[in-house]
């Protein structure tokens, strides 16, 4: 496995601290609060528009950093904000929202930014902010010419634009999508902002009890609801700092996307078994596997990155798991992997992939991925799948998964594996999940989740069973 592995969004997501949407707009004087004059005397409220002007400059500056594509957008934004310690949480939340709006609509916005005056990064910032804070509030900080330009742009009908520009897709991805049914609907859904997904720890808490606590307490303002498909999931609006909630601190709640939860359900780990999470990353799925095993048996968390596994350790402790064995493995020919050949009842491979299924949360991936990287991913996936399959005991189960919607990373990968591994057969995901997730409708034997149909990230998974007579 290579460093591409770390661009896997799900892993980063569970570690990510979301800015809360409350707090002051430091960095610009708060509205209505008098500014201090030269001698410390109040000199009246800030001039109308000073806040909006400052915000445009901040977003343009942040975009200057992000659009170099040196780092994932979240990381680039965090680094940018670190050099501006006076910013409050509201500043950070608004800047983040505007930057991510630009990333979602970059090709369309660049198209618009060709008209108008001044630096194009400023025009992109204006478009992103008009979506994040509203045109009225923003207009106070614009020059008259900019106001007219923005009003004109926002009144245009986008339906006449070419599909790739309208949906802001790079050309190579637009071409790839022709192979995917109803891809227009899918990409439209991918340009919407995702809600935040939480998961109850089934070893420590009951979903309905936690949901009642949230709905009847101060968290009610985030509108918590039960997820439609995952029996452990709760979905909330907004970007609260979940890490300071008592339920999180007690290990009763985790941040985990619904698709990721269902993928774990597909493995069906049981008490006392030997289970391997082959690409464990920061441990989101390992946590649920361990809880479903009631912390019995042995659960190996494999990853090529010691850093990722070290981040996961405090999470295992908080969740109350004592059956997890984190192991840093070599990309090939690892001795510890070899010692487990044919021994594990269940093996999960959440493979390194393009991550394109997470575009709602990571819109920069559209622009940072390219076809050459895709070829590297598919080679790596085949290699990891082959290594992991060797660890499955006769009669055991192997689940292969990605957070991608591209057939070459998904169905084609599984078909190629089955051709070279005749001792494995494909199981029907519908049969496995029908009791756990009665509302989930799937078209075929794969767990194939789509943002437009299931309101989850795009997730793909195949459950494979090794022949009980296998040597």
Short mmCIF file of C-alpha atoms in Angstrom, two decimals, residues 1-8 11 276-282 301-306 308-309 327-334 337 347-353 376-388 391 400-401:
data_model
loop_
_atom_site.label_atom_id
_atom_site.label_comp_id
_atom_site.label_asym_id
_atom_site.label_seq_id
_atom_site.Cartn_x
_atom_site.Cartn_y
_atom_site.Cartn_z
CA UNK A 1 0.00 0.00 0.00
CA UNK A 2 1.23 3.49 -0.74
CA UNK A 3 0.74 6.94 0.64
CA UNK A 4 -2.34 7.27 -1.49
CA UNK A 5 -3.82 5.26 1.27
CA UNK A 6 -3.99 8.33 3.47
CA UNK A 7 -6.09 10.27 1.01
CA UNK A 8 -8.87 7.91 2.01
CA UNK A 11 -10.35 7.74 7.90
CA UNK A 276 -8.90 -8.92 10.59
CA UNK A 277 -9.55 -5.32 9.57
CA UNK A 278 -6.93 -5.32 6.82
CA UNK A 279 -6.73 -1.56 6.08
CA UNK A 280 -7.79 -0.25 9.48
CA UNK A 281 -6.65 3.38 9.07
CA UNK A 282 -7.79 5.48 12.02
CA UNK A 301 -6.18 -3.89 13.04
CA UNK A 302 -3.65 -3.94 10.17
CA UNK A 303 -2.29 -0.85 8.49
CA UNK A 304 0.92 0.24 6.77
CA UNK A 305 0.91 3.52 8.71
CA UNK A 306 2.02 3.55 12.36
CA UNK A 308 -2.80 6.16 11.73
CA UNK A 309 -2.83 3.21 14.12
CA UNK A 327 -0.27 -4.28 13.79
CA UNK A 328 1.81 -2.12 11.44
CA UNK A 329 2.37 -4.31 8.36
CA UNK A 330 4.70 -4.17 5.35
CA UNK A 331 3.17 -3.53 1.95
CA UNK A 332 4.29 -6.96 0.76
CA UNK A 333 5.58 -10.21 2.23
CA UNK A 334 4.79 -9.36 5.86
CA UNK A 337 0.34 -11.62 7.85
CA UNK A 347 -11.46 -10.37 6.92
CA UNK A 348 -12.48 -6.84 5.95
CA UNK A 349 -10.63 -5.03 3.16
CA UNK A 350 -11.68 -1.39 2.99
CA UNK A 351 -9.24 -0.78 0.17
CA UNK A 352 -7.32 2.41 -0.66
CA UNK A 353 -9.26 4.00 -3.51
CA UNK A 376 -2.24 2.81 -9.33
CA UNK A 377 -5.24 2.31 -7.07
CA UNK A 378 -6.65 -0.59 -9.07
CA UNK A 379 -3.26 -2.36 -9.07
CA UNK A 380 -2.94 -1.83 -5.33
CA UNK A 381 -6.51 -3.03 -4.67
CA UNK A 382 -5.91 -6.30 -6.53
CA UNK A 383 -2.68 -6.86 -4.63
CA UNK A 384 -4.21 -6.17 -1.18
CA UNK A 385 -7.28 -8.30 -1.95
CA UNK A 386 -4.99 -11.18 -2.89
CA UNK A 387 -2.94 -10.83 0.35
CA UNK A 388 -6.03 -10.54 2.55
CA UNK A 391 -5.78 -15.06 5.64
CA UNK A 400 -14.01 -6.08 -0.14
CA UNK A 401 -15.06 -2.41 -0.11
#
